mmCIF file of C-alpha atoms in Angstrom:
data_model
loop_
_atom_site.group_PDB
_atom_site.id
_atom_site.type_symbol
_atom_site.label_atom_id
_atom_site.label_comp_id
_atom_site.label_asym_id
_atom_site.label_seq_id
_atom_site.Cartn_x
_atom_site.Cartn_y
_atom_site.Cartn_z
ATOM 1 C CA UNK A 1 15.507 6.346 -18.589
ATOM 2 C CA UNK A 2 18.314 7.026 -16.111
ATOM 3 C CA UNK A 3 17.045 4.482 -13.621
ATOM 4 C CA UNK A 4 17.060 1.724 -16.209
ATOM 5 C CA UNK A 5 20.600 2.509 -17.287
ATOM 6 C CA UNK A 6 21.726 2.534 -13.655
ATOM 7 C CA UNK A 7 20.155 -0.862 -13.087
ATOM 8 C CA UNK A 8 22.118 -2.185 -16.066
ATOM 9 C CA UNK A 9 25.422 -0.534 -15.198
ATOM 10 C CA UNK A 10 27.076 -3.807 -14.211
ATOM 11 C CA UNK A 11 26.321 -5.233 -17.639
ATOM 12 C CA UNK A 12 28.028 -2.349 -19.442
ATOM 13 C CA UNK A 13 31.422 -3.772 -18.416
ATOM 14 C CA UNK A 14 30.587 -7.023 -20.196
ATOM 15 C CA UNK A 15 29.406 -5.037 -23.200
ATOM 16 C CA UNK A 16 32.627 -2.986 -23.366
ATOM 17 C CA UNK A 17 34.759 -6.107 -22.988
ATOM 18 C CA UNK A 18 32.823 -7.753 -25.773
ATOM 19 C CA UNK A 19 33.330 -4.736 -28.043
ATOM 20 C CA UNK A 20 37.112 -4.811 -27.583
ATOM 21 C CA UNK A 21 37.649 -8.047 -29.484
ATOM 22 C CA UNK A 22 35.072 -7.671 -32.255
ATOM 23 C CA UNK A 23 35.939 -7.304 -35.897
ATOM 24 C CA UNK A 24 36.435 -3.599 -36.494
ATOM 25 C CA UNK A 25 35.769 -3.467 -40.199
ATOM 26 C CA UNK A 26 34.021 -5.390 -42.970
ATOM 27 C CA UNK A 27 34.777 -5.695 -46.657
ATOM 28 C CA UNK A 28 32.386 -3.791 -48.902
ATOM 29 C CA UNK A 29 29.819 -5.686 -50.933
ATOM 30 C CA UNK A 30 31.470 -4.955 -54.265
ATOM 31 C CA UNK A 31 34.954 -5.793 -53.006
ATOM 32 C CA UNK A 32 33.834 -9.143 -51.592
ATOM 33 C CA UNK A 33 31.934 -10.048 -54.740
ATOM 34 C CA UNK A 34 34.813 -9.193 -57.092
ATOM 35 C CA UNK A 35 37.308 -10.991 -54.861
ATOM 36 C CA UNK A 36 35.176 -14.103 -54.677
ATOM 37 C CA UNK A 37 34.546 -14.240 -58.413
ATOM 38 C CA UNK A 38 38.218 -13.683 -59.226
ATOM 39 C CA UNK A 39 39.343 -16.311 -56.732
ATOM 40 C CA UNK A 40 36.694 -18.760 -57.814
ATOM 41 C CA UNK A 41 37.778 -18.517 -61.441
ATOM 42 C CA UNK A 42 41.368 -19.148 -60.368
ATOM 43 C CA UNK A 43 40.325 -22.039 -58.161
ATOM 44 C CA UNK A 44 38.080 -23.613 -60.783
ATOM 45 C CA UNK A 45 40.930 -23.587 -63.247
ATOM 46 C CA UNK A 46 43.068 -25.621 -60.844
ATOM 47 C CA UNK A 47 40.462 -28.125 -59.693
ATOM 48 C CA UNK A 48 40.562 -31.537 -61.338
ATOM 49 C CA UNK A 49 37.780 -32.330 -63.745
ATOM 50 C CA UNK A 50 35.175 -34.172 -61.764
ATOM 51 C CA UNK A 51 33.960 -37.521 -62.977
ATOM 52 C CA UNK A 52 30.404 -38.605 -62.347
ATOM 53 C CA UNK A 53 30.310 -39.539 -58.669
ATOM 54 C CA UNK A 54 27.876 -42.278 -57.707
ATOM 55 C CA UNK A 55 25.613 -41.444 -54.789
ATOM 56 C CA UNK A 56 26.580 -43.026 -51.497
ATOM 57 C CA UNK A 57 24.445 -44.095 -48.578
ATOM 58 C CA UNK A 58 25.191 -40.705 -47.036
ATOM 59 C CA UNK A 59 23.776 -38.666 -49.876
ATOM 60 C CA UNK A 60 21.494 -40.923 -51.884
ATOM 61 C CA UNK A 61 18.244 -39.278 -50.839
ATOM 62 C CA UNK A 62 16.525 -37.466 -53.708
ATOM 63 C CA UNK A 63 16.563 -33.677 -53.678
ATOM 64 C CA UNK A 64 14.329 -33.095 -56.672
ATOM 65 C CA UNK A 65 11.114 -33.088 -54.657
ATOM 66 C CA UNK A 66 11.501 -30.211 -52.221
ATOM 67 C CA UNK A 67 8.353 -30.592 -50.201
ATOM 68 C CA UNK A 68 7.111 -30.349 -46.643
ATOM 69 C CA UNK A 69 6.391 -33.225 -44.303
ATOM 70 C CA UNK A 70 3.980 -30.997 -42.380
ATOM 71 C CA UNK A 71 0.880 -32.812 -41.157
ATOM 72 C CA UNK A 72 -2.359 -31.567 -39.673
ATOM 73 C CA UNK A 73 -2.391 -31.736 -35.916
ATOM 74 C CA UNK A 74 -5.578 -31.876 -33.963
ATOM 75 C CA UNK A 75 -5.848 -28.812 -31.769
ATOM 76 C CA UNK A 76 -5.221 -25.108 -32.225
ATOM 77 C CA UNK A 77 -2.329 -23.808 -30.159
ATOM 78 C CA UNK A 78 -1.590 -20.508 -28.456
ATOM 79 C CA UNK A 79 1.004 -19.845 -31.143
ATOM 80 C CA UNK A 80 -1.646 -20.433 -33.813
ATOM 81 C CA UNK A 81 -3.848 -17.864 -32.065
ATOM 82 C CA UNK A 82 -1.201 -15.136 -32.044
ATOM 83 C CA UNK A 83 0.036 -15.847 -35.571
ATOM 84 C CA UNK A 84 -0.798 -13.085 -38.029
ATOM 85 C CA UNK A 85 0.617 -11.436 -41.125
ATOM 86 C CA UNK A 86 0.712 -8.133 -39.266
ATOM 87 C CA UNK A 87 2.653 -7.158 -36.140
ATOM 88 C CA UNK A 88 0.709 -7.913 -32.960
ATOM 89 C CA UNK A 89 0.818 -5.935 -29.721
ATOM 90 C CA UNK A 90 1.931 -7.654 -26.521
ATOM 91 C CA UNK A 91 2.443 -6.434 -22.953
ATOM 92 C CA UNK A 92 4.441 -8.189 -20.238
ATOM 93 C CA UNK A 93 4.161 -6.842 -16.718
ATOM 94 C CA UNK A 94 6.569 -8.121 -14.079
ATOM 95 C CA UNK A 95 9.576 -7.047 -12.011
ATOM 96 C CA UNK A 96 11.716 -6.185 -15.038
ATOM 97 C CA UNK A 97 14.615 -4.841 -12.973
ATOM 98 C CA UNK A 98 14.967 -8.094 -11.041
ATOM 99 C CA UNK A 99 14.524 -10.114 -14.229
ATOM 100 C CA UNK A 100 17.503 -8.359 -15.843
ATOM 101 C CA UNK A 101 19.768 -8.097 -12.815
ATOM 102 C CA UNK A 102 19.233 -11.759 -11.847
ATOM 103 C CA UNK A 103 19.681 -13.086 -15.362
ATOM 104 C CA UNK A 104 21.793 -16.002 -14.134
ATOM 105 C CA UNK A 105 18.944 -17.324 -11.987
ATOM 106 C CA UNK A 106 17.130 -20.110 -13.829
ATOM 107 C CA UNK A 107 13.751 -19.531 -12.223
ATOM 108 C CA UNK A 108 10.457 -18.322 -13.635
ATOM 109 C CA UNK A 109 9.111 -15.063 -12.281
ATOM 110 C CA UNK A 110 5.344 -14.432 -12.169
ATOM 111 C CA UNK A 111 4.142 -12.074 -14.894
ATOM 112 C CA UNK A 112 1.001 -10.926 -16.635
ATOM 113 C CA UNK A 113 1.005 -11.246 -20.415
ATOM 114 C CA UNK A 114 -1.554 -9.489 -22.610
ATOM 115 C CA UNK A 115 -1.893 -9.712 -26.371
ATOM 116 C CA UNK A 116 -4.220 -7.977 -28.784
ATOM 117 C CA UNK A 117 -5.966 -10.100 -31.402
ATOM 118 C CA UNK A 118 -7.016 -8.946 -34.862
ATOM 119 C CA UNK A 119 -10.426 -7.850 -33.596
ATOM 120 C CA UNK A 120 -8.760 -5.482 -31.131
ATOM 121 C CA UNK A 121 -9.606 -7.534 -28.048
ATOM 122 C CA UNK A 122 -6.917 -7.836 -25.382
ATOM 123 C CA UNK A 123 -6.406 -11.347 -23.979
ATOM 124 C CA UNK A 124 -4.760 -11.791 -20.578
ATOM 125 C CA UNK A 125 -2.737 -14.740 -19.260
ATOM 126 C CA UNK A 126 -0.799 -15.248 -16.056
ATOM 127 C CA UNK A 127 2.588 -16.582 -17.109
ATOM 128 C CA UNK A 128 6.119 -17.192 -15.911
ATOM 129 C CA UNK A 129 9.102 -15.479 -17.522
ATOM 130 C CA UNK A 130 12.829 -16.025 -17.159
ATOM 131 C CA UNK A 131 16.040 -15.130 -19.023
ATOM 132 C CA UNK A 132 17.227 -17.805 -21.439
ATOM 133 C CA UNK A 133 20.088 -18.579 -23.779
ATOM 134 C CA UNK A 134 23.841 -18.603 -23.271
ATOM 135 C CA UNK A 135 25.813 -15.889 -25.050
ATOM 136 C CA UNK A 136 22.989 -13.389 -25.384
ATOM 137 C CA UNK A 137 21.844 -14.047 -21.851
ATOM 138 C CA UNK A 138 25.268 -12.897 -20.687
ATOM 139 C CA UNK A 139 26.001 -9.930 -22.949
ATOM 140 C CA UNK A 140 22.646 -8.380 -23.844
ATOM 141 C CA UNK A 141 21.395 -5.271 -22.077
ATOM 142 C CA UNK A 142 17.988 -6.952 -22.180
ATOM 143 C CA UNK A 143 18.362 -10.754 -22.410
ATOM 144 C CA UNK A 144 16.093 -13.053 -24.420
ATOM 145 C CA UNK A 145 13.234 -14.570 -22.442
ATOM 146 C CA UNK A 146 11.322 -17.796 -22.116
ATOM 147 C CA UNK A 147 7.590 -17.569 -21.482
ATOM 148 C CA UNK A 148 5.735 -20.355 -19.698
ATOM 149 C CA UNK A 149 1.950 -20.396 -19.852
ATOM 150 C CA UNK A 150 -0.345 -22.401 -17.596
ATOM 151 C CA UNK A 151 -1.402 -25.674 -19.223
ATOM 152 C CA UNK A 152 -4.699 -25.503 -17.340
ATOM 153 C CA UNK A 153 -5.365 -21.991 -18.594
ATOM 154 C CA UNK A 154 -4.509 -23.038 -22.145
ATOM 155 C CA UNK A 155 -6.861 -26.007 -21.911
ATOM 156 C CA UNK A 156 -9.647 -23.788 -20.577
ATOM 157 C CA UNK A 157 -9.142 -21.535 -23.605
ATOM 158 C CA UNK A 158 -9.426 -24.534 -25.930
ATOM 159 C CA UNK A 159 -5.752 -24.546 -26.873
ATOM 160 C CA UNK A 160 -3.278 -27.406 -27.064
ATOM 161 C CA UNK A 161 -0.944 -27.466 -24.084
ATOM 162 C CA UNK A 162 2.285 -26.360 -25.791
ATOM 163 C CA UNK A 163 3.035 -23.906 -23.040
ATOM 164 C CA UNK A 164 6.633 -22.732 -23.538
ATOM 165 C CA UNK A 165 7.665 -20.076 -26.035
ATOM 166 C CA UNK A 166 10.933 -18.305 -26.795
ATOM 167 C CA UNK A 167 10.878 -14.522 -26.955
ATOM 168 C CA UNK A 168 13.719 -12.874 -28.869
ATOM 169 C CA UNK A 169 14.254 -9.411 -27.401
ATOM 170 C CA UNK A 170 15.985 -6.291 -28.714
ATOM 171 C CA UNK A 171 19.183 -7.145 -26.761
ATOM 172 C CA UNK A 172 20.856 -3.723 -26.972
ATOM 173 C CA UNK A 173 19.548 -0.468 -25.528
ATOM 174 C CA UNK A 174 20.191 1.544 -28.690
ATOM 175 C CA UNK A 175 16.860 1.495 -30.517
ATOM 176 C CA UNK A 176 18.248 1.793 -34.020
ATOM 177 C CA UNK A 177 20.779 -1.001 -33.604
ATOM 178 C CA UNK A 178 18.457 -3.191 -31.535
ATOM 179 C CA UNK A 179 15.565 -2.929 -33.983
ATOM 180 C CA UNK A 180 17.799 -3.566 -36.994
ATOM 181 C CA UNK A 181 19.419 -6.649 -35.474
ATOM 182 C CA UNK A 182 16.161 -8.137 -34.274
ATOM 183 C CA UNK A 183 14.184 -7.615 -37.473
ATOM 184 C CA UNK A 184 17.013 -8.983 -39.629
ATOM 185 C CA UNK A 185 17.154 -12.127 -37.504
ATOM 186 C CA UNK A 186 13.371 -12.420 -37.785
ATOM 187 C CA UNK A 187 13.840 -12.032 -41.544
ATOM 188 C CA UNK A 188 16.271 -14.967 -41.580
ATOM 189 C CA UNK A 189 13.556 -17.188 -40.093
ATOM 190 C CA UNK A 190 11.035 -15.949 -42.675
ATOM 191 C CA UNK A 191 13.449 -16.634 -45.530
ATOM 192 C CA UNK A 192 13.903 -20.184 -44.300
ATOM 193 C CA UNK A 193 10.112 -20.552 -43.964
ATOM 194 C CA UNK A 194 9.894 -19.761 -47.681
ATOM 195 C CA UNK A 195 12.548 -22.339 -48.535
ATOM 196 C CA UNK A 196 11.329 -25.125 -46.267
ATOM 197 C CA UNK A 197 8.023 -25.546 -44.426
ATOM 198 C CA UNK A 198 9.890 -27.849 -42.041
ATOM 199 C CA UNK A 199 10.955 -24.801 -40.054
ATOM 200 C CA UNK A 200 10.232 -22.790 -36.933
ATOM 201 C CA UNK A 201 7.333 -20.377 -37.259
ATOM 202 C CA UNK A 202 7.914 -16.888 -35.879
ATOM 203 C CA UNK A 203 5.662 -13.938 -35.058
ATOM 204 C CA UNK A 204 6.875 -10.345 -35.063
ATOM 205 C CA UNK A 205 5.488 -8.312 -32.161
ATOM 206 C CA UNK A 206 5.633 -4.892 -30.573
ATOM 207 C CA UNK A 207 6.044 -5.605 -26.900
ATOM 208 C CA UNK A 208 5.625 -3.222 -23.994
ATOM 209 C CA UNK A 209 7.612 -4.139 -20.898
ATOM 210 C CA UNK A 210 6.050 -2.806 -17.706
ATOM 211 C CA UNK A 211 8.074 -2.939 -14.477
ATOM 212 C CA UNK A 212 5.506 -3.320 -11.691
ATOM 213 C CA UNK A 213 8.033 -3.219 -8.835
ATOM 214 C CA UNK A 214 11.480 -1.953 -9.822
ATOM 215 C CA UNK A 215 12.935 1.100 -11.558
ATOM 216 C CA UNK A 216 12.869 -0.022 -15.203
ATOM 217 C CA UNK A 217 9.673 1.839 -15.941
ATOM 218 C CA UNK A 218 7.854 1.117 -19.202
ATOM 219 C CA UNK A 219 9.240 0.660 -22.689
ATOM 220 C CA UNK A 220 7.922 -0.600 -26.044
ATOM 221 C CA UNK A 221 10.293 -2.435 -28.396
ATOM 222 C CA UNK A 222 10.199 -4.943 -31.237
ATOM 223 C CA UNK A 223 10.451 -8.634 -30.439
ATOM 224 C CA UNK A 224 9.496 -11.933 -31.989
ATOM 225 C CA UNK A 225 8.114 -15.169 -30.625
ATOM 226 C CA UNK A 226 9.391 -18.561 -31.805
ATOM 227 C CA UNK A 227 7.266 -21.676 -31.992
ATOM 228 C CA UNK A 228 8.228 -24.277 -29.361
ATOM 229 C CA UNK A 229 10.244 -27.345 -30.346
ATOM 230 C CA UNK A 230 7.505 -29.670 -29.118
ATOM 231 C CA UNK A 231 4.882 -27.947 -31.244
ATOM 232 C CA UNK A 232 7.213 -27.910 -34.239
ATOM 233 C CA UNK A 233 7.756 -31.653 -33.832
ATOM 234 C CA UNK A 234 4.023 -32.355 -33.563
ATOM 235 C CA UNK A 235 3.325 -30.234 -36.635
ATOM 236 C CA UNK A 236 5.926 -32.198 -38.612
ATOM 237 C CA UNK A 237 4.468 -35.513 -37.465
ATOM 238 C CA UNK A 238 7.286 -36.523 -35.132
ATOM 239 C CA UNK A 239 8.794 -35.961 -31.713
ATOM 240 C CA UNK A 240 11.631 -33.763 -30.514
ATOM 241 C CA UNK A 241 14.869 -35.723 -30.145
ATOM 242 C CA UNK A 242 16.599 -33.978 -27.244
ATOM 243 C CA UNK A 243 19.631 -36.251 -26.774
ATOM 244 C CA UNK A 244 20.473 -37.167 -30.365
ATOM 245 C CA UNK A 245 24.055 -35.954 -30.483
ATOM 246 C CA UNK A 246 26.521 -36.781 -33.253
ATOM 247 C CA UNK A 247 23.881 -37.986 -35.735
ATOM 248 C CA UNK A 248 25.127 -39.725 -38.860
ATOM 249 C CA UNK A 249 23.974 -38.526 -42.256
ATOM 250 C CA UNK A 250 22.036 -41.779 -42.651
ATOM 251 C CA UNK A 251 19.910 -40.732 -39.668
ATOM 252 C CA UNK A 252 19.012 -37.330 -41.125
ATOM 253 C CA UNK A 253 16.646 -36.237 -43.859
ATOM 254 C CA UNK A 254 19.017 -35.480 -46.716
ATOM 255 C CA UNK A 255 16.666 -32.963 -48.286
ATOM 256 C CA UNK A 256 16.308 -30.939 -45.087
ATOM 257 C CA UNK A 257 20.000 -31.136 -44.267
ATOM 258 C CA UNK A 258 20.888 -29.984 -47.770
ATOM 259 C CA UNK A 259 18.534 -27.001 -47.631
ATOM 260 C CA UNK A 260 19.817 -26.113 -44.161
ATOM 261 C CA UNK A 261 23.454 -26.187 -45.271
ATOM 262 C CA UNK A 262 22.942 -24.031 -48.370
ATOM 263 C CA UNK A 263 20.720 -21.641 -46.417
ATOM 264 C CA UNK A 264 23.359 -21.195 -43.709
ATOM 265 C CA UNK A 265 25.919 -20.526 -46.428
ATOM 266 C CA UNK A 266 23.594 -18.037 -48.101
ATOM 267 C CA UNK A 267 23.051 -15.996 -44.922
ATOM 268 C CA UNK A 268 26.703 -16.313 -43.867
ATOM 269 C CA UNK A 269 26.121 -18.282 -40.664
ATOM 270 C CA UNK A 270 28.966 -20.429 -39.322
ATOM 271 C CA UNK A 271 27.423 -20.692 -35.850
ATOM 272 C CA UNK A 272 25.947 -24.169 -36.261
ATOM 273 C CA UNK A 273 27.248 -27.712 -36.123
ATOM 274 C CA UNK A 274 25.829 -31.087 -37.130
ATOM 275 C CA UNK A 275 27.752 -33.454 -34.770
ATOM 276 C CA UNK A 276 27.172 -31.211 -31.743
ATOM 277 C CA UNK A 277 23.620 -30.432 -32.906
ATOM 278 C CA UNK A 278 24.413 -26.773 -32.275
ATOM 279 C CA UNK A 279 21.568 -24.415 -33.149
ATOM 280 C CA UNK A 280 19.660 -27.291 -34.718
ATOM 281 C CA UNK A 281 16.465 -28.939 -33.522
ATOM 282 C CA UNK A 282 16.055 -32.586 -34.504
ATOM 283 C CA UNK A 283 12.565 -33.939 -35.133
ATOM 284 C CA UNK A 284 12.379 -37.732 -35.256
ATOM 285 C CA UNK A 285 9.738 -39.070 -37.610
ATOM 286 C CA UNK A 286 7.898 -42.358 -37.198
ATOM 287 C CA UNK A 287 9.939 -44.021 -39.946
ATOM 288 C CA UNK A 288 13.108 -43.187 -38.017
ATOM 289 C CA UNK A 289 14.606 -40.342 -40.059
ATOM 290 C CA UNK A 290 15.301 -37.039 -38.308
ATOM 291 C CA UNK A 291 14.574 -33.589 -39.712
ATOM 292 C CA UNK A 292 17.190 -30.947 -38.808
ATOM 293 C CA UNK A 293 15.633 -27.512 -38.264
ATOM 294 C CA UNK A 294 17.974 -24.513 -37.859
ATOM 295 C CA UNK A 295 17.537 -21.615 -35.447
ATOM 296 C CA UNK A 296 19.510 -18.744 -33.844
ATOM 297 C CA UNK A 297 20.856 -16.589 -36.669
ATOM 298 C CA UNK A 298 22.265 -13.614 -34.772
ATOM 299 C CA UNK A 299 25.837 -14.553 -35.777
ATOM 300 C CA UNK A 300 24.946 -14.608 -39.486
ATOM 301 C CA UNK A 301 26.486 -12.110 -41.871
ATOM 302 C CA UNK A 302 22.997 -11.248 -43.083
ATOM 303 C CA UNK A 303 22.097 -10.080 -39.561
ATOM 304 C CA UNK A 304 25.556 -8.660 -38.792
ATOM 305 C CA UNK A 305 25.135 -7.895 -35.107
ATOM 306 C CA UNK A 306 27.831 -5.786 -33.487
ATOM 307 C CA UNK A 307 28.628 -8.544 -30.995
ATOM 308 C CA UNK A 308 28.990 -11.393 -33.509
ATOM 309 C CA UNK A 309 32.479 -12.874 -33.845
ATOM 310 C CA UNK A 310 33.841 -14.580 -37.006
ATOM 311 C CA UNK A 311 34.307 -18.308 -36.426
ATOM 312 C CA UNK A 312 38.099 -18.803 -36.200
ATOM 313 C CA UNK A 313 37.776 -22.569 -36.673
ATOM 314 C CA UNK A 314 37.153 -22.024 -40.384
ATOM 315 C CA UNK A 315 39.604 -19.206 -41.060
ATOM 316 C CA UNK A 316 36.920 -16.525 -41.164
ATOM 317 C CA UNK A 317 38.069 -12.955 -40.630
ATOM 318 C CA UNK A 318 34.747 -11.130 -41.008
ATOM 319 C CA UNK A 319 31.233 -11.971 -39.886
ATOM 320 C CA UNK A 320 30.262 -11.402 -43.530
ATOM 321 C CA UNK A 321 32.443 -14.296 -44.730
ATOM 322 C CA UNK A 322 30.743 -17.474 -45.939
ATOM 323 C CA UNK A 323 31.758 -21.096 -45.451
ATOM 324 C CA UNK A 324 29.877 -24.262 -46.404
ATOM 325 C CA UNK A 325 29.483 -26.582 -43.404
ATOM 326 C CA UNK A 326 27.172 -29.216 -44.860
ATOM 327 C CA UNK A 327 28.033 -32.840 -45.528
ATOM 328 C CA UNK A 328 29.682 -33.773 -48.813
ATOM 329 C CA UNK A 329 27.250 -34.365 -51.662
ATOM 330 C CA UNK A 330 27.799 -35.293 -55.271
ATOM 331 C CA UNK A 331 27.555 -32.697 -57.999
ATOM 332 C CA UNK A 332 24.056 -33.622 -59.118
ATOM 333 C CA UNK A 333 22.726 -33.107 -55.604
ATOM 334 C CA UNK A 334 24.608 -29.849 -55.117
ATOM 335 C CA UNK A 335 23.316 -28.588 -58.456
ATOM 336 C CA UNK A 336 19.750 -29.516 -57.531
ATOM 337 C CA UNK A 337 20.047 -27.624 -54.264
ATOM 338 C CA UNK A 338 21.626 -24.538 -55.830
ATOM 339 C CA UNK A 339 19.049 -24.509 -58.622
ATOM 340 C CA UNK A 340 16.269 -24.702 -56.035
ATOM 341 C CA UNK A 341 17.684 -21.639 -54.286
ATOM 342 C CA UNK A 342 18.127 -19.779 -57.577
ATOM 343 C CA UNK A 343 14.517 -20.565 -58.496
ATOM 344 C CA UNK A 344 13.468 -19.089 -55.136
ATOM 345 C CA UNK A 345 15.438 -15.864 -55.605
ATOM 346 C CA UNK A 346 12.487 -13.627 -56.499
ATOM 347 C CA UNK A 347 10.400 -15.013 -53.632
ATOM 348 C CA UNK A 348 13.175 -14.308 -51.141
ATOM 349 C CA UNK A 349 13.732 -10.819 -52.527
ATOM 350 C CA UNK A 350 10.008 -10.120 -52.220
ATOM 351 C CA UNK A 351 10.072 -11.083 -48.535
ATOM 352 C CA UNK A 352 12.954 -8.671 -47.922
ATOM 353 C CA UNK A 353 11.363 -5.814 -49.848
ATOM 354 C CA UNK A 354 7.978 -6.274 -48.137
ATOM 355 C CA UNK A 355 9.415 -6.192 -44.606
ATOM 356 C CA UNK A 356 8.688 -2.515 -44.019
ATOM 357 C CA UNK A 357 9.575 -2.487 -40.275
ATOM 358 C CA UNK A 358 13.166 -2.953 -41.488
ATOM 359 C CA UNK A 359 14.629 0.348 -42.654
ATOM 360 C CA UNK A 360 15.117 0.831 -46.387
ATOM 361 C CA UNK A 361 18.909 0.994 -46.071
ATOM 362 C CA UNK A 362 18.974 -2.275 -44.125
ATOM 363 C CA UNK A 363 16.761 -3.945 -46.724
ATOM 364 C CA UNK A 364 19.103 -2.797 -49.489
ATOM 365 C CA UNK A 365 22.100 -4.120 -47.572
ATOM 366 C CA UNK A 366 20.405 -7.499 -47.106
ATOM 367 C CA UNK A 367 19.501 -7.676 -50.802
ATOM 368 C CA UNK A 368 23.100 -6.890 -51.720
ATOM 369 C CA UNK A 369 24.388 -9.624 -49.424
ATOM 370 C CA UNK A 370 21.953 -12.159 -50.888
ATOM 371 C CA UNK A 371 22.958 -11.123 -54.406
ATOM 372 C CA UNK A 372 26.569 -12.011 -53.577
ATOM 373 C CA UNK A 373 25.392 -15.548 -52.878
ATOM 374 C CA UNK A 374 23.360 -15.660 -56.074
ATOM 375 C CA UNK A 375 26.325 -14.473 -58.139
ATOM 376 C CA UNK A 376 28.303 -17.398 -56.741
ATOM 377 C CA UNK A 377 25.474 -19.912 -57.217
ATOM 378 C CA UNK A 378 24.778 -18.881 -60.808
ATOM 379 C CA UNK A 379 28.480 -19.017 -61.677
ATOM 380 C CA UNK A 380 28.795 -22.530 -60.260
ATOM 381 C CA UNK A 381 25.675 -23.693 -62.092
ATOM 382 C CA UNK A 382 27.021 -22.339 -65.376
ATOM 383 C CA UNK A 383 30.457 -23.963 -64.961
ATOM 384 C CA UNK A 384 30.892 -27.631 -65.888
ATOM 385 C CA UNK A 385 33.371 -30.169 -64.573
ATOM 386 C CA UNK A 386 34.046 -28.812 -61.092
ATOM 387 C CA UNK A 387 33.318 -30.149 -57.630
ATOM 388 C CA UNK A 388 30.711 -27.718 -56.283
ATOM 389 C CA UNK A 389 31.038 -28.985 -52.720
ATOM 390 C CA UNK A 390 34.784 -28.273 -52.711
ATOM 391 C CA UNK A 391 34.249 -24.908 -54.383
ATOM 392 C CA UNK A 392 31.808 -23.729 -51.700
ATOM 393 C CA UNK A 393 33.830 -25.226 -48.878
ATOM 394 C CA UNK A 394 37.129 -23.656 -49.937
ATOM 395 C CA UNK A 395 36.286 -20.621 -52.065
ATOM 396 C CA UNK A 396 36.454 -18.100 -49.244
ATOM 397 C CA UNK A 397 39.738 -19.407 -47.851
ATOM 398 C CA UNK A 398 41.309 -19.138 -51.295
ATOM 399 C CA UNK A 399 39.886 -15.668 -51.899
ATOM 400 C CA UNK A 400 41.276 -14.410 -48.593
ATOM 401 C CA UNK A 401 44.658 -15.940 -49.423
ATOM 402 C CA UNK A 402 44.729 -14.319 -52.849
ATOM 403 C CA UNK A 403 43.586 -10.955 -51.532
ATOM 404 C CA UNK A 404 46.165 -10.824 -48.755
ATOM 405 C CA UNK A 405 49.215 -12.299 -50.479
ATOM 406 C CA UNK A 406 48.749 -11.701 -54.198
ATOM 407 C CA UNK A 407 47.508 -8.290 -55.354
ATOM 408 C CA UNK A 408 44.765 -8.559 -57.951
ATOM 409 C CA UNK A 409 46.181 -8.675 -61.467
ATOM 410 C CA UNK A 410 49.416 -10.474 -60.630
#
């Protein structure tokens, strides 16, 4: 649509600027795997033999029982109602042109939201919508949105009053790229759901945007809706801790933090931080511990968006690079975590293979990227006397050093 592209012309400058400093090439899957394995063997041979390390207060929580703290909560929510194994159809009608062009304005615009349930009935709600986020809000052709429902209308429908939802949009105009990026990020959430029930639920949708005033017209794209933090907290039997910055490891659930850290390593995501609570929700339980729950995976190597930038703080040169950012654990705990992930390999592969909205080539690429992680994990589990934490934390840096300064075989 020419009118839509004209309305977004100002944003193209940001998009072009963004493109100028992105990584222009990635290592191939085979090259990265061989390099890692070679470097890891070299590194393992130089690491000191590791004595049995007693657990400290920071890492003494047991990891053997990987289980959910999910509790039953009293009332069905709007998110419960729209949750389905299949893709659901949604329509949002509002002034789309103004919504996009005034993306910096933090104000809800009136909109009509319709969604089709499994019986084929369309349900209509008057809602507010506004752009959200930071980086994506600035650089996306179509920014992510926040949807605010009426608490009164929810109550009249018999729903709990969790009335704010995040909508992840296609971001870029190009349908192929936008669909691929969005569905792979949705996949990251689903993979974490399989690993840990203490996680954000997501619902894949086909959403039709209808501009009722401006020049955007009408367009149908993929999107997905994320469960609200307040509902997540209630479901886990706690409350959202909004101002809990710089948490100590004693304050956090060791099991959940461990799964989060290995998961982020597996998907190649360095865009998270424990002290700054970046891209983590913290749910405080009644007994005082907090559950960290990760979100926002668009900078992960598994997703590999065109706009993602390797984190220079950790010496990464490609968005596909991996670095372990979890807290230090002893070898028994690291082994338990890695073994848990290895035991889940077939389940994770099944989720990837069954996600048919993602193109076959993309699914194969994701499976290849996950297999790189599993090659590393299985090697570490089969090797005795090494510090697994140090190996994961430093393996990539050493492999890059060897690749760039010492040709293989010397």
